[in-house]
Short mmCIF file of C-alpha atoms in Angstrom, two decimals:
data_model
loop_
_atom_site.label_atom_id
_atom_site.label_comp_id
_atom_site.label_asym_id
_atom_site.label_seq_id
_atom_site.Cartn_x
_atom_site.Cartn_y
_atom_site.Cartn_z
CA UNK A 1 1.45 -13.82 6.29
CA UNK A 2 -0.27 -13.24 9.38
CA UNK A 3 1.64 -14.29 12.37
CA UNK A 4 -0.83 -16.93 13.62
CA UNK A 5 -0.30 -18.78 10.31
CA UNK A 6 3.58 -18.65 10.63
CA UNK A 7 3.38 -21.88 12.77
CA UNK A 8 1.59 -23.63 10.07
CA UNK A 9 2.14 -26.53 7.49
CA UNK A 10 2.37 -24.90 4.15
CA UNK A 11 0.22 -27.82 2.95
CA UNK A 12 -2.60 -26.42 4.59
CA UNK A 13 -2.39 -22.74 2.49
CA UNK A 14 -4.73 -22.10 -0.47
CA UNK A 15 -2.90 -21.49 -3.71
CA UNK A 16 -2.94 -17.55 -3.23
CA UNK A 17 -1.28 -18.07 0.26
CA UNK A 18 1.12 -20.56 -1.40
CA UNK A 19 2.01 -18.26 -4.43
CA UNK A 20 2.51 -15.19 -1.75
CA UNK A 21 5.59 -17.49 0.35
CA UNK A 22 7.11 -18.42 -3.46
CA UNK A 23 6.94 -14.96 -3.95
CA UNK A 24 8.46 -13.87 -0.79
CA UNK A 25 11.80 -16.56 -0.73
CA UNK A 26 12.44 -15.02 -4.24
CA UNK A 27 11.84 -11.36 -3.85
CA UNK A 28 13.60 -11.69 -0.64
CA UNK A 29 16.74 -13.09 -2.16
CA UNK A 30 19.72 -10.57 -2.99
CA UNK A 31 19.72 -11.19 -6.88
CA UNK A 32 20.90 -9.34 -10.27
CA UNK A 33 18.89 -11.81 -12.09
CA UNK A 34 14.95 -12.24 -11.40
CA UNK A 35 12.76 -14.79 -12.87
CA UNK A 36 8.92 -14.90 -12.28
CA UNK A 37 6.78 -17.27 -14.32
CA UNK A 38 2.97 -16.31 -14.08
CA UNK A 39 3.52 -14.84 -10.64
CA UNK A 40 -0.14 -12.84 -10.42
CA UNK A 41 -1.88 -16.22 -11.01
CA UNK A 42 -3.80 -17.03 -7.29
CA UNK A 43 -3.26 -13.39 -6.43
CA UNK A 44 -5.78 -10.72 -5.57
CA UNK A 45 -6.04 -7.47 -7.29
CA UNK A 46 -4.05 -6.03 -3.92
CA UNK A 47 -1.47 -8.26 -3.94
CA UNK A 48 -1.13 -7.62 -7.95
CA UNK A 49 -0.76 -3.89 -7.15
CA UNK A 50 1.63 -4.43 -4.29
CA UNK A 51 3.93 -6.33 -6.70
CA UNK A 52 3.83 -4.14 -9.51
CA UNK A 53 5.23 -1.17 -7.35
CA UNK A 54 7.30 -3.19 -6.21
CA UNK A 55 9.10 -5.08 -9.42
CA UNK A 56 9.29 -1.23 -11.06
CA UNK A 57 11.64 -0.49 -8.55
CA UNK A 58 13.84 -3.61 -8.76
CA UNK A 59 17.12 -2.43 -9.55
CA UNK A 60 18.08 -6.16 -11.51
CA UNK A 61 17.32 -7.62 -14.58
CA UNK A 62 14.07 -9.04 -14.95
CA UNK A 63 12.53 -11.68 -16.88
CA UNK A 64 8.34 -12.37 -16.80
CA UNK A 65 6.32 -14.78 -18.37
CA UNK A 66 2.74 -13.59 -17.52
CA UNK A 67 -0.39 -13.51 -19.35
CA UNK A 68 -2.14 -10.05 -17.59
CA UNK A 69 -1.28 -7.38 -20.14
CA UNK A 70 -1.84 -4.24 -17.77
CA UNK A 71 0.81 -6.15 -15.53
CA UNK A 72 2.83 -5.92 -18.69
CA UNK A 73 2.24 -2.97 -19.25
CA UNK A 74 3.44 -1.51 -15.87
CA UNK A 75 6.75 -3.31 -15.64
CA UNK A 76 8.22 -4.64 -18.86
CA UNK A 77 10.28 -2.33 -20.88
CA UNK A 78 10.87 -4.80 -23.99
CA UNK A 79 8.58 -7.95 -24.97
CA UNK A 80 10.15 -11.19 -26.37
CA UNK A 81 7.65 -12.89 -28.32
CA UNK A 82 7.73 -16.40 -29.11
CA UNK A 83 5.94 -17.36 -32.60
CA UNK A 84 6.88 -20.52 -35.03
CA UNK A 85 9.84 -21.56 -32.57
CA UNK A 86 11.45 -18.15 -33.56
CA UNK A 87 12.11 -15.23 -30.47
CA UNK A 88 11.66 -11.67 -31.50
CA UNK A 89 12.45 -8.88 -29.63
CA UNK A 90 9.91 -5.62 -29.36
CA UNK A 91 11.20 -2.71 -27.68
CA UNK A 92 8.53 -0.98 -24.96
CA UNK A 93 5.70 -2.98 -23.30
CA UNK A 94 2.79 -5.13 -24.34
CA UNK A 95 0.67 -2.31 -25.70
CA UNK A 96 3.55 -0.90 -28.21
CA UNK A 97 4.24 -4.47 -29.06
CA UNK A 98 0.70 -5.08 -29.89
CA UNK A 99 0.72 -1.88 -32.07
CA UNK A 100 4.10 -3.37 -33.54
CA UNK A 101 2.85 -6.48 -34.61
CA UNK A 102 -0.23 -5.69 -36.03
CA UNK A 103 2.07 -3.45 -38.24
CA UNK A 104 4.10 -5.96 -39.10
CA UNK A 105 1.16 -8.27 -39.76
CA UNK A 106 -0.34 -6.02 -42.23
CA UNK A 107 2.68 -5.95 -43.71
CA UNK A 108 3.30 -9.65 -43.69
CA UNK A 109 0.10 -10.12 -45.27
CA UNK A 110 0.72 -7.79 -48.39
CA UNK A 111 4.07 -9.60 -49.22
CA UNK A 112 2.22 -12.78 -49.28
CA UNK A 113 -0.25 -11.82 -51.31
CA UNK A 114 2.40 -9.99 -53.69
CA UNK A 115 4.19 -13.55 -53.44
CA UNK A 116 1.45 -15.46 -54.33
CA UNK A 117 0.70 -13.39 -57.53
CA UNK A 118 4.36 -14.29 -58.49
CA UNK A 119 4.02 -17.52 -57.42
CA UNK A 120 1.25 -18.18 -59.74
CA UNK A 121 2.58 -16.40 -62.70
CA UNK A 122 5.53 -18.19 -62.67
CA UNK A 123 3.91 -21.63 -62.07
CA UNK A 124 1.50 -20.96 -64.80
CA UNK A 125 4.32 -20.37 -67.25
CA UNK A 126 6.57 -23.72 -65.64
CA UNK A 127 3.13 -25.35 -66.70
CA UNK A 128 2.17 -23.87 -70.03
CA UNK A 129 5.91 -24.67 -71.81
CA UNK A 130 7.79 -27.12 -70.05
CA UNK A 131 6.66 -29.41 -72.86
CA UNK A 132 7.57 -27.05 -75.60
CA UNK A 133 10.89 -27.38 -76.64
CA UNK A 134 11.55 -23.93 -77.93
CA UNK A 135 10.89 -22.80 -73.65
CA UNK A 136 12.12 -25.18 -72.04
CA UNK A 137 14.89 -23.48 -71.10
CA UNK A 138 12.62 -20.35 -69.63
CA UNK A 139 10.87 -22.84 -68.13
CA UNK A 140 13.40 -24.75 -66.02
CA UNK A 141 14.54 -21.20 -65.76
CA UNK A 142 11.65 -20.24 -63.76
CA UNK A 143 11.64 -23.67 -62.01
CA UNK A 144 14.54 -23.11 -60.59
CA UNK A 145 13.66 -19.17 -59.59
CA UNK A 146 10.40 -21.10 -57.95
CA UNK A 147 12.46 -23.72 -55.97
CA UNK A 148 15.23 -21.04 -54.56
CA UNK A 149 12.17 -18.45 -53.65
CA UNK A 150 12.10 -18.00 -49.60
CA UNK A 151 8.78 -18.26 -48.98
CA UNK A 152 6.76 -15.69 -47.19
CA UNK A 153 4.45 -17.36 -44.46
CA UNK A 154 0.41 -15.93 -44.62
CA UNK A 155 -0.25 -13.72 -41.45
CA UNK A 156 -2.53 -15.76 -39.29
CA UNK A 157 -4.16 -13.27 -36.53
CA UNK A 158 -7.11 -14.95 -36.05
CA UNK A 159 -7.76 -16.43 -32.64
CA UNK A 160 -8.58 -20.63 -32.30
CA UNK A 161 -11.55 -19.32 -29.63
CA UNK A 162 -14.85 -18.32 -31.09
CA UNK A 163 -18.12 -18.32 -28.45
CA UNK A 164 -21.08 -16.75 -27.70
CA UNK A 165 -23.54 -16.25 -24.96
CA UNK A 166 -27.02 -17.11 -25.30
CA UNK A 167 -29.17 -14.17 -25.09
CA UNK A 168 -30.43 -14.15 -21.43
CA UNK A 169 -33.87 -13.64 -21.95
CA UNK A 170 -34.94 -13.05 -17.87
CA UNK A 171 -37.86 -10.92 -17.20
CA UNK A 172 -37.49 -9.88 -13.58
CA UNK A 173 -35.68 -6.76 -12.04
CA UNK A 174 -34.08 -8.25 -9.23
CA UNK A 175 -32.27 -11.51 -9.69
CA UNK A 176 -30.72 -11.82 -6.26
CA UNK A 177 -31.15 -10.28 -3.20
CA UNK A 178 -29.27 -10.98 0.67
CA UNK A 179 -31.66 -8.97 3.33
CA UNK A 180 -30.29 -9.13 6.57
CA UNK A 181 -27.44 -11.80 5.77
CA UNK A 182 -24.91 -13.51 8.02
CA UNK A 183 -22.28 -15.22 6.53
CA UNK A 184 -19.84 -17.19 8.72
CA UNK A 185 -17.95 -20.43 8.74
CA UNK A 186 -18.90 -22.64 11.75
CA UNK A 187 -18.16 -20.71 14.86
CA UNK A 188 -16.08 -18.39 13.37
CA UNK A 189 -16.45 -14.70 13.63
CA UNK A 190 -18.95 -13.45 10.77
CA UNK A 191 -17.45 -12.88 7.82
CA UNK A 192 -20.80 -10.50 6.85
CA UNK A 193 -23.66 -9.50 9.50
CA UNK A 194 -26.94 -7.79 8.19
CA UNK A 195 -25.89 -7.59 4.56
CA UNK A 196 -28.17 -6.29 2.33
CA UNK A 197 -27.51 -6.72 -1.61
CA UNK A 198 -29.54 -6.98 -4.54
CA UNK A 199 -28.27 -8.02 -7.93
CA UNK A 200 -31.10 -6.37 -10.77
CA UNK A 201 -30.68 -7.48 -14.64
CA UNK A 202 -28.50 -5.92 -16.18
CA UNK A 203 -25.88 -4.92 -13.70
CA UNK A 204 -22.30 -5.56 -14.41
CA UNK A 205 -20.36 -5.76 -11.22
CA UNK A 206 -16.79 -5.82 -10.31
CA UNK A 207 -15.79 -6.34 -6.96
CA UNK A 208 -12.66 -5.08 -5.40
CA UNK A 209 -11.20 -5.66 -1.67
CA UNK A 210 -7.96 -7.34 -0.21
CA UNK A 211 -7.49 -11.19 0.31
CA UNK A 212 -9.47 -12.26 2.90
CA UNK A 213 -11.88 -9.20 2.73
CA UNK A 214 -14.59 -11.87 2.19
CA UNK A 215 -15.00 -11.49 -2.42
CA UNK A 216 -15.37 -15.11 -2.30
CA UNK A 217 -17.21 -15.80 0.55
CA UNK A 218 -19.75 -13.01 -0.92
CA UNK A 219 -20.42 -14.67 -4.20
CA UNK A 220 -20.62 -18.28 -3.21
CA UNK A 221 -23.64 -16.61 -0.72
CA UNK A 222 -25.05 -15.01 -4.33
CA UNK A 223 -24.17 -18.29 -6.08
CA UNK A 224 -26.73 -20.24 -3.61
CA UNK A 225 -23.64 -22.57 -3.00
CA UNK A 226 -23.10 -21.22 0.94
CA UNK A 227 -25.67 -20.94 2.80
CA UNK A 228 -27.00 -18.20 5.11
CA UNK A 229 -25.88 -18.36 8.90
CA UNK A 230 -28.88 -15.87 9.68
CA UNK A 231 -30.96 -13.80 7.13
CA UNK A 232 -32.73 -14.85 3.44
CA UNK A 233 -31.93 -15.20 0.29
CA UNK A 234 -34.13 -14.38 -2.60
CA UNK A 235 -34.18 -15.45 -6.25
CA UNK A 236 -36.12 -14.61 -9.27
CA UNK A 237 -37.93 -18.03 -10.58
CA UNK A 238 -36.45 -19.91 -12.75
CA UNK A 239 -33.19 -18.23 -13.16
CA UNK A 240 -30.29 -19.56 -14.56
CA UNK A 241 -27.19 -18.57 -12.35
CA UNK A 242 -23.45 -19.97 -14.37
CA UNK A 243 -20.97 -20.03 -11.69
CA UNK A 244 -17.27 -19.93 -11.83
CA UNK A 245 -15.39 -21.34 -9.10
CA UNK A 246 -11.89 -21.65 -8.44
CA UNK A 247 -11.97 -24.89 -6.85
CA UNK A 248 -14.31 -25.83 -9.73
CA UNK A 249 -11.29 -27.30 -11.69
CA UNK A 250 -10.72 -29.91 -8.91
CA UNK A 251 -14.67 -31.04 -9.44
CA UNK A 252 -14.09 -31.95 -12.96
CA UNK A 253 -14.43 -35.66 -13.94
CA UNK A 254 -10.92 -37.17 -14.51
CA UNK A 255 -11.53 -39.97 -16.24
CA UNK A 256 -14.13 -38.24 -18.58
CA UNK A 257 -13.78 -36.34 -21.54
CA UNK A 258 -15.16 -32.92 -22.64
CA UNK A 259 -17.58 -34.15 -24.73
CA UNK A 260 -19.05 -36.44 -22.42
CA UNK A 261 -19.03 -33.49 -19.60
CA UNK A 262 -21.10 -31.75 -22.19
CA UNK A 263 -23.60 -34.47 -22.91
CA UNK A 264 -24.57 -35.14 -19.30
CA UNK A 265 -25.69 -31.39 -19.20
CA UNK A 266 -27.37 -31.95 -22.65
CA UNK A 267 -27.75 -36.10 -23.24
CA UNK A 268 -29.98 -35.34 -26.34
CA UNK A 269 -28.10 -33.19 -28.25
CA UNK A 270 -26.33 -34.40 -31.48
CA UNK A 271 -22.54 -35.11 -30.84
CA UNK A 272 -21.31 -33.25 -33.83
CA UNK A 273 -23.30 -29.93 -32.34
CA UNK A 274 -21.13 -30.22 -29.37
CA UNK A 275 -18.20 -31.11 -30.89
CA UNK A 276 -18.33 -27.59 -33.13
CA UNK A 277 -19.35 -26.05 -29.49
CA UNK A 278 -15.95 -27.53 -28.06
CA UNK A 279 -14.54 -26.17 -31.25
CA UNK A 280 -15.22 -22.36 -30.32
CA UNK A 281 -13.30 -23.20 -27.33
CA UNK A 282 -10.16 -24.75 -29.01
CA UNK A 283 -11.43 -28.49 -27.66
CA UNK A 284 -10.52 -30.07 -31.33
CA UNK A 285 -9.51 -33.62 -33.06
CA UNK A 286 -8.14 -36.05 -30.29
CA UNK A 287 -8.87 -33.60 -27.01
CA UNK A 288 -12.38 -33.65 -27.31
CA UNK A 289 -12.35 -37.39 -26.49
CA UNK A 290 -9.13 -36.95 -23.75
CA UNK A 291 -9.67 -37.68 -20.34
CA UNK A 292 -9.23 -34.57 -18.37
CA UNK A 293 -7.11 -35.96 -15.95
CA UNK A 294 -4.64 -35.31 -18.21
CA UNK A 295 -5.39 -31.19 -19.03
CA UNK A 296 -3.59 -28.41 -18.25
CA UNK A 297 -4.93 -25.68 -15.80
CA UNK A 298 -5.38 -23.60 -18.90
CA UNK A 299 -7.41 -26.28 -20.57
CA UNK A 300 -9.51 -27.08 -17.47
CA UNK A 301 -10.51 -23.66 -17.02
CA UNK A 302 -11.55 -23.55 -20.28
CA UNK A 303 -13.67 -26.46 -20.40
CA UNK A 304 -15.62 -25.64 -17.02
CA UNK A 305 -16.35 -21.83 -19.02
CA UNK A 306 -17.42 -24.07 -21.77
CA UNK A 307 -19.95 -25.91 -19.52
CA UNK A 308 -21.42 -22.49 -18.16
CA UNK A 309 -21.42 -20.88 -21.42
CA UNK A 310 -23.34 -24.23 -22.86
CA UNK A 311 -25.63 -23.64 -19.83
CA UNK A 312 -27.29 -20.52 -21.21
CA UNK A 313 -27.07 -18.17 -17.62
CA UNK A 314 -28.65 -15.27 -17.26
CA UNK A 315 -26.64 -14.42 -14.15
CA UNK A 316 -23.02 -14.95 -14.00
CA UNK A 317 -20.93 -15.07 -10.98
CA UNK A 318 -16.84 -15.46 -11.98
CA UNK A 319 -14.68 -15.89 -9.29
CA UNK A 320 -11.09 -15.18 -11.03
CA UNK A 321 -12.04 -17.08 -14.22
CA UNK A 322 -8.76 -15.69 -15.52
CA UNK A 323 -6.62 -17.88 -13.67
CA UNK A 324 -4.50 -20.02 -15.72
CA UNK A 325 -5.75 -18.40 -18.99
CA UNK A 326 -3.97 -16.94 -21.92
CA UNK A 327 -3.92 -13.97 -23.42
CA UNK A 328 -5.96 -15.13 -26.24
CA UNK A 329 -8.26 -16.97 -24.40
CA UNK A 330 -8.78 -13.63 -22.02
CA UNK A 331 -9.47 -11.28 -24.41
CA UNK A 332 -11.82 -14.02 -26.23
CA UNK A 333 -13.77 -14.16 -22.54
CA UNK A 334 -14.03 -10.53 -22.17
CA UNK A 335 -15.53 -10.01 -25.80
CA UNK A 336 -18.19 -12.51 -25.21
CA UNK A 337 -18.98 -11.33 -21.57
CA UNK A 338 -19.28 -7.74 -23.35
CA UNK A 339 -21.86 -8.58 -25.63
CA UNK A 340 -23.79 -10.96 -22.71
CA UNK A 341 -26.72 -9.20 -21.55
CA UNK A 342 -27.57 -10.58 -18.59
CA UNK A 343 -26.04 -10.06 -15.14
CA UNK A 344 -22.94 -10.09 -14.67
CA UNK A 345 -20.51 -10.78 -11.18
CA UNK A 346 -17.03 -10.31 -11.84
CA UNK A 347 -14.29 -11.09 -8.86
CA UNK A 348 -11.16 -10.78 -11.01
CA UNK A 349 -7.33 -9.54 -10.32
CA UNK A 350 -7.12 -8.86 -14.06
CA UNK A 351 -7.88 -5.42 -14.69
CA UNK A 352 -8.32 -5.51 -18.45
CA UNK A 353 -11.42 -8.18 -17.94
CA UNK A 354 -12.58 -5.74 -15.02
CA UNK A 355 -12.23 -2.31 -17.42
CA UNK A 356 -13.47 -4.17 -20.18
CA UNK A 357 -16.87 -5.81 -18.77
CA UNK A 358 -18.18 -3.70 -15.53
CA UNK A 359 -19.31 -0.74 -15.08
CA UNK A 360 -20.06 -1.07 -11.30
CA UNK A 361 -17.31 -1.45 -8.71
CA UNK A 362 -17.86 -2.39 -5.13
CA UNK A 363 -15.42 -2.42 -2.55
CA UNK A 364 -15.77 -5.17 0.31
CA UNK A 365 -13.55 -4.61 3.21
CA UNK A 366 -14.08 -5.01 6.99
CA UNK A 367 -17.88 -6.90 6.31
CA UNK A 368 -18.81 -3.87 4.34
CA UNK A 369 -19.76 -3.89 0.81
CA UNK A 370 -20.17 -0.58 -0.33
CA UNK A 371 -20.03 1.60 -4.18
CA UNK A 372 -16.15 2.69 -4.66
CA UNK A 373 -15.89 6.27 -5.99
CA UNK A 374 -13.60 5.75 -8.78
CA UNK A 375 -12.40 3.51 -11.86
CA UNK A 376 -9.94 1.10 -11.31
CA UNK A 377 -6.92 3.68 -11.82
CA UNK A 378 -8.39 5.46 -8.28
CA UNK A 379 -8.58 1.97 -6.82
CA UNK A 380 -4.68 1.12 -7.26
CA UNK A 381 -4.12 4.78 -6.06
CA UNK A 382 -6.57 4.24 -3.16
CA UNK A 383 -4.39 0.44 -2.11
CA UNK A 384 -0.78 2.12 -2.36
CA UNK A 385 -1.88 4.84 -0.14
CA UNK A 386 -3.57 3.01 2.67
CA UNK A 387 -0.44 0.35 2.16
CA UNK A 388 2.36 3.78 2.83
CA UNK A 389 -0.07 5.00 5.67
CA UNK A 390 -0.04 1.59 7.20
CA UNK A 391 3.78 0.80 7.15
CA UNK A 392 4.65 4.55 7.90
CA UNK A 393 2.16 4.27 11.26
CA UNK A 394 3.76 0.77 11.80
CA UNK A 395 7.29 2.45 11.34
CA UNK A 396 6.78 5.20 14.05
CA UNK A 397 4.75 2.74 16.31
CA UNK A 398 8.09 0.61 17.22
CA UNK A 399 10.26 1.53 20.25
CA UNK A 400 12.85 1.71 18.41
CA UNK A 401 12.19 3.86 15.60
CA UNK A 402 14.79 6.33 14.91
CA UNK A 403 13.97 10.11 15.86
CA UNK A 404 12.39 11.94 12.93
CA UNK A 405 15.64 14.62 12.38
CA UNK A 406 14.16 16.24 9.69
CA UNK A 407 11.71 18.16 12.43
CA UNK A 408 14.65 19.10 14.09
#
């Protein structure tokens, strides 16, 4: 943390500063025994990096509950999955245990089915000649065989989100363009000066840059939600912008439900139609009449993507809409942001949604924003290097830096 925030009241950090001092009292603790529970969620991509490196060198035992697979797949060296109150235990990371399970899965499935033939055959017999005195014997026989049978469970894969973007159906190039932009906070030093940017149909953009660089400040500018201390902004008519937020959870409505948040941005449509909507986005039975209030982060988050989704955008602007989000629920956003075709903004520290949905990257650092040369394997080469480079220059800028003896 910078030094003019040590004198601070924590209360007054945002949740990324907040998660960054959790971090810090427990990776700063002498410990055999480590326990992090979602610690990426609030962080940027940076940060993310940062802690990676840093966890594969931990010499202790660790134990991580997190729901960004290439995380995973950097640092854990055996998954422990939790399914039907049982804990089983997959040697390697997430990406062998997904090949694992799938496996086993397939496998699963065929015993079922092999079950179920057996099942039936039996049964049908029980049925046919439990009358008939001459079987009635076989046929308690087989009643019993039925009753002491373990039965196999049927191998459910599929995932409770289903959704869809509405095609985007815009007709202009350019969608959104900053010429000559300033973007500040009251007298504060300019975040952005003379910023030109222009957002065309059919880009999908991922932007990259440390915390504080200015990512959010950039797309609430885009969004329309900040506006311009100097410059213009121009938008294509009519166009239909769905913005993520991350403060956007705190806006909800409490004391509504998500049914009613849906029919205040459609009041005409038939409840059942938005009740099969909320369905896609595992909103079923009693939570589709809940108050909010009472929701989860995970839930939240999914309900305000629900309201954007319902919205039919044909530019979208997510600031880390992974936040709080499952696995499931992640990989169900970045199928349906792959087949969107409309614009698409993406600030994000999960890589997987970033690989999976851009094909642009821009780096904003030091109120540039410029292309980055590279996929997102050059960019977490690119942040461990300038992160050596800084503490080694740091290192021989103190007075009282040993003498290099290596030289000697």
């Amino acid at each position: 943390v910078a030094d003019v925030r040590h004198g601070d009241p924590v209360a007054s950090f945002s949740g990324g500063w907040r998660m960054r001092l959790n971090l810090a009292q427990a990776l700063a603790a002498r410990s055999d025994l480590l326990l992090l529970d979602e610690p990426t969620n609030h962080l940027d991509l940076d940060a993310v990096l940062w802690l990676e490196e840093w966890l594969k060198r931990y010499p202790g035992t660790l134990l991580l509950v997190t729901h960004d697979r290439d995380f995973l797949d950097a640092v854990a060296q055996s998954i422990v999955h939790v399914d039907g109150r049982k804990l089983k235990s997959y040697t390697g990371n997430y990406s062998a245990f997904e090949r694992e399970r799938v496996a086993q899965l397939a496998l699963q499935q065929a015993a079922y089915a092999k079950q179920q033939r057996q099942v039936e055959h039996l049964q049908a017999f029980v049925d046919r000649f439990r009358a008939k005195a001459s079987k009635a014997k076989q046929a308690q026989s087989r009643l019993k065989t039925l009753e002491r049978m373990e039965r196999i469970a049927a191998a459910h894969v599929d995932s409770p989100f289903d959704f869809a973007f509405a095609p985007a159906g815009t007709h202009a190039r350019q969608l959104v363009r900053l010429e000559r932009a300033t973007l500040a906070y009251g007298d504060a030093r300019p975040v952005f000066e003379n910023l030109e940017l222009s957002i065309l149909a059919g880009d999908r953009i991922g932007l990259l840059g440390p915390n504080g660089a200015g990512k959010s400040t950039l797309v609430k500018a885009l969004a329309g939600t900040m506006p311009l201390a100097r410059g213009e902004r121009h938008v294509a008519q009519n166009l239909a912008i769905g913005y993520f937020a991350q403060h956007q959870l705190e806006q909800l409505d409490g004391e509504a439900t998500p049914l009613l948040h849906l029919q205040r941005i459609e009041p005409g449509t038939r409840e059942q139609a938005l009740r099969d909507f909320l369905g896609g986005f595992d909103f079923r039975g009693d939570m589709v009449t809940a108050p909010v209030a009472r929701f989860s982060g995970g839930e939240k988050a999914r309900l305000v993507l629900a309201m954007i989704v319902r919205q039919r955008p044909q530019l979208l602007i997510l600031d880390e809409p992974t936040n709080h989000l499952d696995i499931e629920m992640r990989e169900a956003l970045a199928e349906a942001l792959q087949d969107f075709d409309g614009a698409l903004v993406v600030v994000a520290h999960d890589r997987h949604l970033l690989a999976a949905t851009t094909d642009t990257l821009l780096l904003v650092n030091a109120g540039r924003v410029a292309p980055f040369d590279g996929d997102l394997d050059d960019y977490r080469d690119f942040v461990l290097g300038l992160r050596r480079r800084t503490a080694a220059d740091a290192k021989s800028e103190r007075p009282d830096a040993a003498p290099d003896r290596r030289a000697a």
